Short mmCIF file of C-alpha atoms in Angstrom, two decimals:
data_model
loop_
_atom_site.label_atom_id
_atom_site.label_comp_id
_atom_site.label_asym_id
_atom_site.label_seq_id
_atom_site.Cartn_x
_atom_site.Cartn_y
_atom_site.Cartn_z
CA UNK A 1 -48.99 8.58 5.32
CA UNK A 2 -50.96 5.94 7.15
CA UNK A 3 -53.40 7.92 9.50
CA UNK A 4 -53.38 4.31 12.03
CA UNK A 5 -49.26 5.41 12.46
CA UNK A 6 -49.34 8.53 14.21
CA UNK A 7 -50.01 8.14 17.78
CA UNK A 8 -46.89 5.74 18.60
CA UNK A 9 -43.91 6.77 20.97
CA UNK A 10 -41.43 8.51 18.53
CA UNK A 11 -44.04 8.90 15.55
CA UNK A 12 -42.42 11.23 12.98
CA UNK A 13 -43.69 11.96 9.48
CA UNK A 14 -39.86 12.60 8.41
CA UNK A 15 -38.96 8.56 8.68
CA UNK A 16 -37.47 8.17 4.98
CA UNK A 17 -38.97 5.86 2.33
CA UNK A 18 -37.47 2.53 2.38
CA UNK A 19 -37.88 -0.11 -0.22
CA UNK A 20 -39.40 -3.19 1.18
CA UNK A 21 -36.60 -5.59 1.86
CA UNK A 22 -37.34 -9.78 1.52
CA UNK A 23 -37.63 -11.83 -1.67
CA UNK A 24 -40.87 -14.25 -2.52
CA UNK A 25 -38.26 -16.78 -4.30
CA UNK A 26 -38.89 -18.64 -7.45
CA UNK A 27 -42.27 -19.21 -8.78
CA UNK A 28 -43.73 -22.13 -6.94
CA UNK A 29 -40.71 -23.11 -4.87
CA UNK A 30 -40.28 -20.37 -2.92
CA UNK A 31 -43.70 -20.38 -1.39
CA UNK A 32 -43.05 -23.90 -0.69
CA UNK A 33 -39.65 -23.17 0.76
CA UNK A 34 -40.75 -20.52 3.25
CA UNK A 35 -43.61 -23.23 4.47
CA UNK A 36 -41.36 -25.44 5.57
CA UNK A 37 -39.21 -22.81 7.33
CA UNK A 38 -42.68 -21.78 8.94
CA UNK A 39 -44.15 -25.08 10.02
CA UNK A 40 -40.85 -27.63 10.48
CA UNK A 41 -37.63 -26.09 10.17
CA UNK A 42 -37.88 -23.36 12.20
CA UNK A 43 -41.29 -22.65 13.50
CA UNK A 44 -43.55 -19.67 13.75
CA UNK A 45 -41.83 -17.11 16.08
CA UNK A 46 -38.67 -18.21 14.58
CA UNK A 47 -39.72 -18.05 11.05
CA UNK A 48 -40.38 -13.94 11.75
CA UNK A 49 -37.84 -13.50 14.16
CA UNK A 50 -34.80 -14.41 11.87
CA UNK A 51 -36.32 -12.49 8.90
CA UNK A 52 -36.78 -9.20 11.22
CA UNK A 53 -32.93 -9.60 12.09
CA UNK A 54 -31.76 -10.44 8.76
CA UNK A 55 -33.45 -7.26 7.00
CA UNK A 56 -33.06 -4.95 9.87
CA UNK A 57 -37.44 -4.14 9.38
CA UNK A 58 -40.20 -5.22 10.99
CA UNK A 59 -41.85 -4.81 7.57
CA UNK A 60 -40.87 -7.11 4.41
CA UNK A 61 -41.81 -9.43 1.42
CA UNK A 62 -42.27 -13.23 2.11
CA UNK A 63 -44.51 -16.08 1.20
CA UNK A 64 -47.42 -17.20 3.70
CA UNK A 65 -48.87 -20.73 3.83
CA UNK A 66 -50.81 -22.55 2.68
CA UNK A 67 -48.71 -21.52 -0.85
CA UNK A 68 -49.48 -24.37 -3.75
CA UNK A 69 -51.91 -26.13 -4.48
CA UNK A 70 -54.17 -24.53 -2.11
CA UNK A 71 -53.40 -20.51 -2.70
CA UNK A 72 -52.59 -18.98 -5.92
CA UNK A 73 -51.27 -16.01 -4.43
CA UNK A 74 -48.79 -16.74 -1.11
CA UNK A 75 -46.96 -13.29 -1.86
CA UNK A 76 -47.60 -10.41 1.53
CA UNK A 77 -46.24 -7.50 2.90
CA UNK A 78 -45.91 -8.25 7.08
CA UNK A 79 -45.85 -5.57 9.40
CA UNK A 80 -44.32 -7.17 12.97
CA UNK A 81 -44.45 -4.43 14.87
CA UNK A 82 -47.16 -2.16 16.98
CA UNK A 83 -46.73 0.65 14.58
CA UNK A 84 -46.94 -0.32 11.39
CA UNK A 85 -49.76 -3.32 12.54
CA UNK A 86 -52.47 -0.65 13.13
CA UNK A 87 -52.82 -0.43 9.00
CA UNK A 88 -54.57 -3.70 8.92
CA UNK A 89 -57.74 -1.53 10.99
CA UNK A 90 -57.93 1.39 8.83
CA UNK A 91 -61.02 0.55 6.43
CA UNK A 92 -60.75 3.85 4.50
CA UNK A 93 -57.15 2.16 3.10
CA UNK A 94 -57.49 -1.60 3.01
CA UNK A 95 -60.49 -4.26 2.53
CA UNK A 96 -61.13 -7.46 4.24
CA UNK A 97 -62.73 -9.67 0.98
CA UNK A 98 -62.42 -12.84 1.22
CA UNK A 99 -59.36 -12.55 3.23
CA UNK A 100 -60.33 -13.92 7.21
CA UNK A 101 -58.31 -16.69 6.66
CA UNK A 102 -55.15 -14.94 4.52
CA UNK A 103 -54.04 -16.00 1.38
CA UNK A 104 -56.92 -18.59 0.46
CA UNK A 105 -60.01 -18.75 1.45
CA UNK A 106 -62.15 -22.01 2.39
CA UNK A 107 -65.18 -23.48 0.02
CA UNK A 108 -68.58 -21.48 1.24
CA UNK A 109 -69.87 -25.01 1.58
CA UNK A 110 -68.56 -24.69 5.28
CA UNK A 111 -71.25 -22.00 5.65
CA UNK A 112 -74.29 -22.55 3.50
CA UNK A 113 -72.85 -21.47 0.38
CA UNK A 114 -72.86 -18.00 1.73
CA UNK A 115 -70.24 -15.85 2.12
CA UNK A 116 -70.14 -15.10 6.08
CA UNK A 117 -70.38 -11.77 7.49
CA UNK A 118 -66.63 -12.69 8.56
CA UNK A 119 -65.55 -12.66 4.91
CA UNK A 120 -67.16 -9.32 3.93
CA UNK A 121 -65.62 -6.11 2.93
CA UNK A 122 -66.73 -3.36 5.01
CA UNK A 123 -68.08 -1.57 1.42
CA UNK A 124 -70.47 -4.47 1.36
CA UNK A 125 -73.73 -3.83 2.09
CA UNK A 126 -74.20 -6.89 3.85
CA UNK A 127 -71.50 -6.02 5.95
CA UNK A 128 -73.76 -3.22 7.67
CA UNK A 129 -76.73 -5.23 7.50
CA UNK A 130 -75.31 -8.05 9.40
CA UNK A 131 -72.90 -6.64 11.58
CA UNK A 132 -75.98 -4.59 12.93
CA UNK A 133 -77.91 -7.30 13.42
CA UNK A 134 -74.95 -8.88 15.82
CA UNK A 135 -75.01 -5.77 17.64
CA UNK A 136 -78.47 -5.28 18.47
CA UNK A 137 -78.44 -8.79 19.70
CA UNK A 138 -75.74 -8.08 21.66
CA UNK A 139 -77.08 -4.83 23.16
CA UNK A 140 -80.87 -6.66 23.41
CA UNK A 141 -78.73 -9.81 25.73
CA UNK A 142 -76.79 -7.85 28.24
CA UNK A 143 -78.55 -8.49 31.17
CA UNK A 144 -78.22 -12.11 30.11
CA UNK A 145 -74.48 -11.66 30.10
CA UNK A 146 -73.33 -12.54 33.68
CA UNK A 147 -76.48 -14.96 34.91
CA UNK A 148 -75.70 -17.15 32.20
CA UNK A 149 -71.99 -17.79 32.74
CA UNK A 150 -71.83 -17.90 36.23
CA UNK A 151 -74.31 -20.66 35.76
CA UNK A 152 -72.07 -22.35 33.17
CA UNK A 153 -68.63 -21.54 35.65
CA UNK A 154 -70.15 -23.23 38.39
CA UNK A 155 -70.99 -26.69 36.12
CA UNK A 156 -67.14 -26.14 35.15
CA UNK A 157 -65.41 -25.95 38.48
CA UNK A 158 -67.73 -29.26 39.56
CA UNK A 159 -66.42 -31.31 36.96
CA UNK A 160 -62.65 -30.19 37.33
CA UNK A 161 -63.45 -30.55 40.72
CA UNK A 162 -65.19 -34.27 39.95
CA UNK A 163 -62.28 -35.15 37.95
CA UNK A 164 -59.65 -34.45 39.74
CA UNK A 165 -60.98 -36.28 42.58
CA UNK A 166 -61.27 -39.36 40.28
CA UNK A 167 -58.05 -39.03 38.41
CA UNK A 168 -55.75 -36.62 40.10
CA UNK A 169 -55.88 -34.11 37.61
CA UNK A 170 -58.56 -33.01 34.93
CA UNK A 171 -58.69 -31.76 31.65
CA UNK A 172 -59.33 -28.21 31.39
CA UNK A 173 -59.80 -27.79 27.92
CA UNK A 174 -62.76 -30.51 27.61
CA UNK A 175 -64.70 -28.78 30.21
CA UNK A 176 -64.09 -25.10 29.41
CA UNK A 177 -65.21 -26.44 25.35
CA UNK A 178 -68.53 -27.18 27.07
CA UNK A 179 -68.96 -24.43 28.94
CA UNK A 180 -68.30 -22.21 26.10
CA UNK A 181 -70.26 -23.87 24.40
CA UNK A 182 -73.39 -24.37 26.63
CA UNK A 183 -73.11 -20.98 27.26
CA UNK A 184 -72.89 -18.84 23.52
CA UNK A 185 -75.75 -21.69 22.51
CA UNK A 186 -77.90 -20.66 25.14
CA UNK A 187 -77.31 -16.80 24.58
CA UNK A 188 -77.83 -17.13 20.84
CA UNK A 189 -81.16 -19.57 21.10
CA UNK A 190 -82.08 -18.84 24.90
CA UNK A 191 -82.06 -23.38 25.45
CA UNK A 192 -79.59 -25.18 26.63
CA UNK A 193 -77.99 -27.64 23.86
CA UNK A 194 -79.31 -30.53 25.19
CA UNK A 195 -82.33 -29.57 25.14
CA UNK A 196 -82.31 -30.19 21.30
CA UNK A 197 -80.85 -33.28 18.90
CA UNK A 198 -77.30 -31.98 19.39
CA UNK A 199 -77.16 -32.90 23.12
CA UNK A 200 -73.70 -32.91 24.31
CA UNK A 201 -72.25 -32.90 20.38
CA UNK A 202 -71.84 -29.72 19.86
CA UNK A 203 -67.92 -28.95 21.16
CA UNK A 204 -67.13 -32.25 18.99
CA UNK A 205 -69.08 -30.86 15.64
CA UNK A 206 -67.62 -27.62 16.07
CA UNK A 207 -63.91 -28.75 16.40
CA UNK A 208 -63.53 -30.86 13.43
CA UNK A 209 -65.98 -28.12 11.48
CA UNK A 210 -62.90 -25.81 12.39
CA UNK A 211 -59.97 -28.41 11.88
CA UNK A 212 -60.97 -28.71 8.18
CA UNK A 213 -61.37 -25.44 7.64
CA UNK A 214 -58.32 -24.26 9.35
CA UNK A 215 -56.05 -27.10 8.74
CA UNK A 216 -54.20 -25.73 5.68
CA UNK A 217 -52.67 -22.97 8.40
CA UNK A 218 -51.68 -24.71 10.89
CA UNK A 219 -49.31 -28.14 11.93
CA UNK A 220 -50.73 -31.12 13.91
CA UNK A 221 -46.97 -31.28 15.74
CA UNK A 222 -46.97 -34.87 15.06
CA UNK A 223 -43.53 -36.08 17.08
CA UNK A 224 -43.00 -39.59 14.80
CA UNK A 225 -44.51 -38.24 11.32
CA UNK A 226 -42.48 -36.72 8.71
CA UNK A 227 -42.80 -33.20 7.84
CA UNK A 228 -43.37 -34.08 3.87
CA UNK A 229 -46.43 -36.63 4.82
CA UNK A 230 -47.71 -33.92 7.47
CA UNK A 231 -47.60 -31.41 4.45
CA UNK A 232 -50.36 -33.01 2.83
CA UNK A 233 -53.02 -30.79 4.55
CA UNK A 234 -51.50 -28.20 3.69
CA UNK A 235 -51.29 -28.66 0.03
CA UNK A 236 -54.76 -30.46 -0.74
CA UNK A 237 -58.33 -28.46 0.79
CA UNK A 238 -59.88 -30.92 3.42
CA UNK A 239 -63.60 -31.53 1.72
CA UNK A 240 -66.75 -30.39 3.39
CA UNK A 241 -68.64 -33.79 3.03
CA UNK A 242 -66.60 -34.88 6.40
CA UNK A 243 -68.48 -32.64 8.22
CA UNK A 244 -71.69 -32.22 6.24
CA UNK A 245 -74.02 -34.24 8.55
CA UNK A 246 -72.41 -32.68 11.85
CA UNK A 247 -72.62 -29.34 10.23
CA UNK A 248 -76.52 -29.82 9.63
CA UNK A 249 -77.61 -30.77 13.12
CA UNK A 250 -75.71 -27.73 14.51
CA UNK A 251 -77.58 -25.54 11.67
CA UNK A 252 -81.12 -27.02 12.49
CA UNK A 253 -80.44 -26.83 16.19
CA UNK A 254 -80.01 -22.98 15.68
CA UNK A 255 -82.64 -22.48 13.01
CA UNK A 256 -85.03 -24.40 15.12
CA UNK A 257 -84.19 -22.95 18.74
CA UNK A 258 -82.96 -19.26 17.40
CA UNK A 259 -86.61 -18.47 15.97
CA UNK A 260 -86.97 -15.11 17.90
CA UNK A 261 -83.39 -13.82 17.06
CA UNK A 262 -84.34 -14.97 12.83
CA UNK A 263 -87.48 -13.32 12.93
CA UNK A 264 -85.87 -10.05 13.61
CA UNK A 265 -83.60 -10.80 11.14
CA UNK A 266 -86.34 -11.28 8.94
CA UNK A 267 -87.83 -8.05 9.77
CA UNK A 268 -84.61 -6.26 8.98
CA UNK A 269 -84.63 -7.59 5.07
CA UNK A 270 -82.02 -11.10 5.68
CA UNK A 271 -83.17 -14.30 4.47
CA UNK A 272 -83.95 -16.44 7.27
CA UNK A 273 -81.34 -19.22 6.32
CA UNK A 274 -78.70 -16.60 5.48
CA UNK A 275 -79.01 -15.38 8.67
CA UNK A 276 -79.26 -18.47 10.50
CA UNK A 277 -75.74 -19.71 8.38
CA UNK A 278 -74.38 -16.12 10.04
CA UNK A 279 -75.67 -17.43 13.07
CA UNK A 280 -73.94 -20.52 13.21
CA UNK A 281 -70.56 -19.21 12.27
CA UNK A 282 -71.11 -16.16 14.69
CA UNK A 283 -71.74 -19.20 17.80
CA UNK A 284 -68.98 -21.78 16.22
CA UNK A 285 -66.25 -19.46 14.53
CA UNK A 286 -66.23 -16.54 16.21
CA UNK A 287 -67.58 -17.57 19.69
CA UNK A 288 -67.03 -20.58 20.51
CA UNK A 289 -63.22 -21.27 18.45
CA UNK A 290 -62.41 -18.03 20.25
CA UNK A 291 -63.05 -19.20 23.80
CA UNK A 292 -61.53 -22.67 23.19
CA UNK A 293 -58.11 -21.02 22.50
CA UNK A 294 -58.49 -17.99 24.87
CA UNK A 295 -59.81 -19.88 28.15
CA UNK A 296 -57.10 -22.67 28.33
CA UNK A 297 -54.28 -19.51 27.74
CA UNK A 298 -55.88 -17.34 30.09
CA UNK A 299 -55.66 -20.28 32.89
CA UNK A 300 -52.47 -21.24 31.64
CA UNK A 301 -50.69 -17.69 32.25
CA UNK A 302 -52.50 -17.36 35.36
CA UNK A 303 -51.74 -20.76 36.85
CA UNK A 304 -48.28 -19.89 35.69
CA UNK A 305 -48.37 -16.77 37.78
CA UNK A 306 -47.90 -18.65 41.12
CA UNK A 307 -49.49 -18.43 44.36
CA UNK A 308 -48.33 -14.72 45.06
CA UNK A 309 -50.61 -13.55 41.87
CA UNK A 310 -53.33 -15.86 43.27
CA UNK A 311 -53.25 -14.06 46.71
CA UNK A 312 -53.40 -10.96 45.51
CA UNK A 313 -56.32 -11.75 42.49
CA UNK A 314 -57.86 -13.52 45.50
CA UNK A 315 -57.76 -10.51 48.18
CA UNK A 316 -58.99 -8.21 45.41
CA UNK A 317 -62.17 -10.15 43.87
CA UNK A 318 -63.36 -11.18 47.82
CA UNK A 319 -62.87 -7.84 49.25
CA UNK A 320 -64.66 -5.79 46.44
CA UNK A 321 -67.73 -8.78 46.01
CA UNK A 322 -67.62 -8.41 49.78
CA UNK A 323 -68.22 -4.86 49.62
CA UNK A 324 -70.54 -5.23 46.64
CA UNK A 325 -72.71 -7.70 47.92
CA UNK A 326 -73.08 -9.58 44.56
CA UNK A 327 -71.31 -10.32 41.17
CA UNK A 328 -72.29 -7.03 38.97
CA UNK A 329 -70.73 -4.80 36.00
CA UNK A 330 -69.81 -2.58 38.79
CA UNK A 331 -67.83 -4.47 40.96
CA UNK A 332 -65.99 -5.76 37.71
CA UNK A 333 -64.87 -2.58 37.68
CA UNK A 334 -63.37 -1.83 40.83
CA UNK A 335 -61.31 -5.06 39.93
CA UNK A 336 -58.04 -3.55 38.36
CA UNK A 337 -55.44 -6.36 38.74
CA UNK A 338 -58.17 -8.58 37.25
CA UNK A 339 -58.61 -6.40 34.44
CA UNK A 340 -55.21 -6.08 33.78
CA UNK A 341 -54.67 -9.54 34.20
CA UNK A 342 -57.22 -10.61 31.64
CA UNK A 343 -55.28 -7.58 29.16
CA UNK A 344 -51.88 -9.15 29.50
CA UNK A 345 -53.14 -12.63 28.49
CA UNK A 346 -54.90 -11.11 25.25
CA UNK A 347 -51.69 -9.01 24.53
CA UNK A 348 -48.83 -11.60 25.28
CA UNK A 349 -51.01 -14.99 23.76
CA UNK A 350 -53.54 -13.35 21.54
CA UNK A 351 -56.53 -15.60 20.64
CA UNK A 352 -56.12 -14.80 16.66
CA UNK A 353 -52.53 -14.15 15.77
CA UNK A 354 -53.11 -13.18 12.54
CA UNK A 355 -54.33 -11.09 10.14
CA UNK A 356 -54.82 -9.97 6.99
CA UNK A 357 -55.99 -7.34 4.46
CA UNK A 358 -55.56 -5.68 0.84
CA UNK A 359 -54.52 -2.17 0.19
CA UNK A 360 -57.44 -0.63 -1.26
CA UNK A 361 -55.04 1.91 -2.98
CA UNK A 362 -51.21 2.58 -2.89
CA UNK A 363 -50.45 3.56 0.39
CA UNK A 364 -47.43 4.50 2.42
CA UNK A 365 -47.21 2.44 5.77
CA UNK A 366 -44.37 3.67 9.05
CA UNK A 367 -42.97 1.61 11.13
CA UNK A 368 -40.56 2.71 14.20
CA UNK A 369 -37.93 2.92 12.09
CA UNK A 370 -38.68 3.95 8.46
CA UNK A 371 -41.42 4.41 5.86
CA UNK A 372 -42.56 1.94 2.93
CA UNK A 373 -44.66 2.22 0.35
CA UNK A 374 -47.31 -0.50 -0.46
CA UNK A 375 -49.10 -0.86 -3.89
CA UNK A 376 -52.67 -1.27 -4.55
CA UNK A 377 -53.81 -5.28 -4.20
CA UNK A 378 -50.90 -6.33 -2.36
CA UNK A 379 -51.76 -8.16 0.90
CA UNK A 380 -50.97 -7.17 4.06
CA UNK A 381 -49.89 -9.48 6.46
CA UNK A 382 -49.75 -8.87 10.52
CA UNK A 383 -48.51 -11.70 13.05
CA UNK A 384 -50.08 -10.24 16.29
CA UNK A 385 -47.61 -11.88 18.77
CA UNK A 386 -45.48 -9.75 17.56
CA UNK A 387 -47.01 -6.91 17.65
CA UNK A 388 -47.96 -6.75 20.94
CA UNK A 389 -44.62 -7.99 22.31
CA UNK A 390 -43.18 -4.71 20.47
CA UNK A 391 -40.45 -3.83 22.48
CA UNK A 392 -40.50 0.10 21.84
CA UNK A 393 -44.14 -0.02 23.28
CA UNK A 394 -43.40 -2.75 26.24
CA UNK A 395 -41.04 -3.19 28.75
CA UNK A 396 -40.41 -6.58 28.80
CA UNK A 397 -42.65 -7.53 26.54
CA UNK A 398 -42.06 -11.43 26.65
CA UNK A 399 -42.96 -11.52 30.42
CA UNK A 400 -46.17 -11.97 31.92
CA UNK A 401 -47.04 -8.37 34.19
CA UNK A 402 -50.30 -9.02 35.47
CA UNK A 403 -50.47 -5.54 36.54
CA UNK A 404 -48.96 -4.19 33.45
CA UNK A 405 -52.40 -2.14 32.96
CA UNK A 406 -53.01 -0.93 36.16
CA UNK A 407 -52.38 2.58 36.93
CA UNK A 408 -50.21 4.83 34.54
CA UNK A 409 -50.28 1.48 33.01
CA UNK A 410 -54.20 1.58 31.93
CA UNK A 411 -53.00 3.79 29.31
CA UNK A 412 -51.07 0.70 27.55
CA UNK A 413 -54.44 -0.58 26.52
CA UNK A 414 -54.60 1.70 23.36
CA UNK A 415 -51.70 -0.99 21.98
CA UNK A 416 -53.54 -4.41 22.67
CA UNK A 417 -54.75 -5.33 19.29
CA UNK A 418 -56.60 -9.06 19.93
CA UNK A 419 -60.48 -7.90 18.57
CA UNK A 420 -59.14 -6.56 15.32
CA UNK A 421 -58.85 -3.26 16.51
CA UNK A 422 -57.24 -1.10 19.43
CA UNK A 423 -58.86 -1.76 22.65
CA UNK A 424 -59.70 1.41 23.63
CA UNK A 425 -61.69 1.05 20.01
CA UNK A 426 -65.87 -0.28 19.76
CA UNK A 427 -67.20 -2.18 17.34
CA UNK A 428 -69.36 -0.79 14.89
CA UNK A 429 -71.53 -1.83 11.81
CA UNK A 430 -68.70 0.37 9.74
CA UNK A 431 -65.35 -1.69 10.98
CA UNK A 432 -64.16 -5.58 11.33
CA UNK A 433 -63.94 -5.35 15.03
CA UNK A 434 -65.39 -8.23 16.96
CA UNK A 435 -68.66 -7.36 17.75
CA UNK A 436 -68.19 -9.59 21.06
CA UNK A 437 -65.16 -7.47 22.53
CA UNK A 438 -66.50 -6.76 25.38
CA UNK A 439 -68.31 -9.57 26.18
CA UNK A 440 -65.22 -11.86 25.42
CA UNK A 441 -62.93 -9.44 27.99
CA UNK A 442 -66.10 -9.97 30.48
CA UNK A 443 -66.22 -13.76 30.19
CA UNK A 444 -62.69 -13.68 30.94
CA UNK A 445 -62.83 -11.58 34.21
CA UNK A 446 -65.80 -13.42 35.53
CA UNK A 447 -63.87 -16.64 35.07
CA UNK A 448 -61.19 -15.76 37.74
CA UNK A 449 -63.73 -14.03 39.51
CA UNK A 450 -65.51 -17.04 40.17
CA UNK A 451 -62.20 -19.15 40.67
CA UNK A 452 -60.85 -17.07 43.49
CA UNK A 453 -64.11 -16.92 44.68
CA UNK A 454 -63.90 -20.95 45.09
CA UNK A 455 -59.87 -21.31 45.58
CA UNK A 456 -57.06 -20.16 47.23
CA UNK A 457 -54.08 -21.30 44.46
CA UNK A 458 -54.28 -23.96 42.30
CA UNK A 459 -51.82 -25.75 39.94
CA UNK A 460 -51.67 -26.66 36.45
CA UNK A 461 -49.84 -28.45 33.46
CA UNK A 462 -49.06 -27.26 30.33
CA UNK A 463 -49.49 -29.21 27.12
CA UNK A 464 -48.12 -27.69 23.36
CA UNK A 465 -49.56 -25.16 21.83
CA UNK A 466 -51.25 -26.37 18.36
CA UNK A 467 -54.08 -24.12 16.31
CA UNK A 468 -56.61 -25.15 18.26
CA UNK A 469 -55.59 -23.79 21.62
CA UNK A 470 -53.20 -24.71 24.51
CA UNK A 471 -53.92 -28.25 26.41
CA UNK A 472 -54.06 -27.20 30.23
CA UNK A 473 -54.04 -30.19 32.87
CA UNK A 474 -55.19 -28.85 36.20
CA UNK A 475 -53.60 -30.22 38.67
CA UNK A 476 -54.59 -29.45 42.23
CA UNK A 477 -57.18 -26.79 43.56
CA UNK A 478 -56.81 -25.17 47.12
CA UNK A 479 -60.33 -24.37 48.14
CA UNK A 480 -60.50 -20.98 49.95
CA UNK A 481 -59.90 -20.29 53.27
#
């Protein structure tokens, strides 16, 4: 039995062995079938939603996009629910290859021509040697950590500020892309980006560096364009040469600026340029398209929250800096409701919904409800909203409980699944956790931190959701009283 099943309410190893309900179709056109389902008949929630109710599982067969011509292979086995999920973590029984990005993977022209710590097997020995290297310059930048992006919060809530008072409302999204960016540049190189040839390019380079690698998975929710024209990009690879020139002044910018962080890389056996291509997708990839979905849908839920949740975030974060005298790890800590807050947005919108892997071996995999037996080299599919909506684990799951982790609650934590991992979990040179967990739940915290610290309540609109994150309009700030 999968070892990753057994610590879930109702766990028994008695569940029977079920065959794996759902069909993959005909060669060809049922891949292409199930992607329209996904992307324009029905949508992505849907798309799972009716398939869990028609096979009675929350594990089954079905096709993945981007199907042809892009993927040879669209055939997985998804597991939907916080049970059966937790066998995309266990390394011993499933590999990561080539599979970041599911059921194809994009040219290595995106990244050098190397294949990106990000696409490595844990068995690979660059794997270790990489992942290591991520860590120690984690470890080595701690006390960086919280100077840094209160610096970069500060610019932030002066240009909402600036805009709003110029156009009634401001963009969120634009201005959190630079501070995220601004600030994992400057953590990475120790300079600013403007202090090199990118300047203020950066967010721009990065986005459509993402968009072409990403496109095949994801819709542009064009209102007036036909689903068949739309369904271009997801049957022809977008080509590297649109990017190639943007993608080289973000490279030189790091290889020039990063030289401290390379030659320790160096001295640990990479090639320079290897490392410096791990670099980049480690600041653009992981970082940096990680905070431009997460930031938007962390002020989205909050702003969504209402003034009541504001008071009490508020009351909280100025009582305990108030006590503390300063900003610090340790007063983070004596923040619960923020903590928790910060939780519930990675469990109810997580930043990467999906994920993928390949059964190392045959392997039997439990759900709540029954067992199912998965052979060697099939993929393994997990859609994390899902997951950690599961409602066996969560009451309520589809509402937003700010203080769903404080207290008894805390304990819930074990079943938020956003870095690739449990929570309670740490990234290691050995697993595919992000190596930024912890830093990505900080950023997070300090950002409300620093809002309450400026505002009372503040308003917001909300745009559609799309691959590349959720547009949030603020609307109004209250300063604090």
């Amino acid at each position: 039995m999968a070892s990753s099943s057994s610590d879930h309410p109702a766990s028994s190893s008695q569940l029977s062995l079920r065959k794996i309900p759902g069909s993959y179709g005909l060669p060809f056109f049922g891949p292409i079938k199930d992607r329209y389902d996904y992307f324009y008949n029905q949508g992505q929630d849907e798309f799972f939603k009716t398939r869990i109710k028609k096979y009675n599982s929350t594990v089954f067969r079905i096709n993945m996009p981007p199907g042809p011509f892009i993927s040879s292979n669209s055939k997985v086995v998804a597991v939907l629910d916080s049970k059966s999920f937790t066998i995309l973590f266990d390394n011993d029984k499933v590999e990561k290859k080539n599979i970041l990005d599911g059921t194809y993977m994009p040219s290595t022209s995106f990244f050098g021509g190397y294949r990106v710590c990000a696409f490595l097997d844990t068995t690979e020995s660059n794997h270790h040697a990489l992942k290591s290297f991520f860590l120690s310059f984690l470890a080595s930048s701690h006390k960086k950590f919280i100077p840094y992006l209160r610096t970069s919060l500060s610019e932030l809530f002066e240009n909402l500020e600036n805009e709003i008072t110029d156009k009634k409302s401001a963009d969120f999204n634009k201005h959190s892309d630079n501070l995220a960016f601004d600030f994992v540049f400057k953590l990475v190189t120790g300079v600013l980006p403007s202090e090199t040839k990118l300047n203020s390019k950066g967010p721009g380079i990065i986005t459509t560096w993402l968009a072409l690698q990403l496109a095949p998975l994801g819709t542009a929710g064009l209102k007036y364009v036909p689903g068949f024209l739309e369904d271009i990009i997801h049957t022809v690879r977008l080509p590297f040469f649109l990017i190639k020139s943007g993608y080289k002044k973000l490279y030189n910018a790091v290889f020039d600026s990063a030289s401290l962080l390379l030659d320790e890389a160096e001295k640990l056996g990479m090639k320079r340029e290897e490392a410096c291509h791990n670099l980049v997708f480690l600041t653009g990839f992981n970082a940096f398209g990680g905070m431009k979905v997460l930031f938007p849908t962390l002020i989205k839920w909050i702003g969504s929250g209402g003034e009541n949740l504001h008071r009490r975030l508020a009351e909280e974060i100025r009582a305990v800096v108030k006590e503390e005298g300063d900003i610090t790890f340790s007063a983070l800590e004596k923040m619960p409701l923020t903590k928790s807050a910060v939780y519930e947005t990675l469990r109810i919108d997580p930043p990467v919904q999906f994920q993928y892997a390949k059964a190392r071996e045959d392997i039997v995999v439990e759900s709540h409800d029954a067992a199912f037996q998965i052979k060697k080299g099939e993929i393994i599919f997990g859609y994390q909203p899902l997951a950690t909506k599961d409602p066996k684990v969560f009451e309520n799951p589809d509402d937003f409980i700010a203080d769903r982790f404080v207290g008894e609650g805390e304990k819930l934590i074990n079943y938020v699944y956003w870095s690739n991992a449990r929570e309670t979990e740490q990234p290691s040179a050995e697993n595919k956790q992000c190596p930024a967990k912890d830093l990505v739940v900080l950023c997070c915290r300090l950002m409300l931190v620093e809002l309450f610290l400026r505002y009372d309540t503040f308003t917001v609109d909300i745009g559609k959701f799309s691959a590349l994150g959720t547009p949030v309009t603020i609307t109004s700030f209250t300063k604090a009283t």
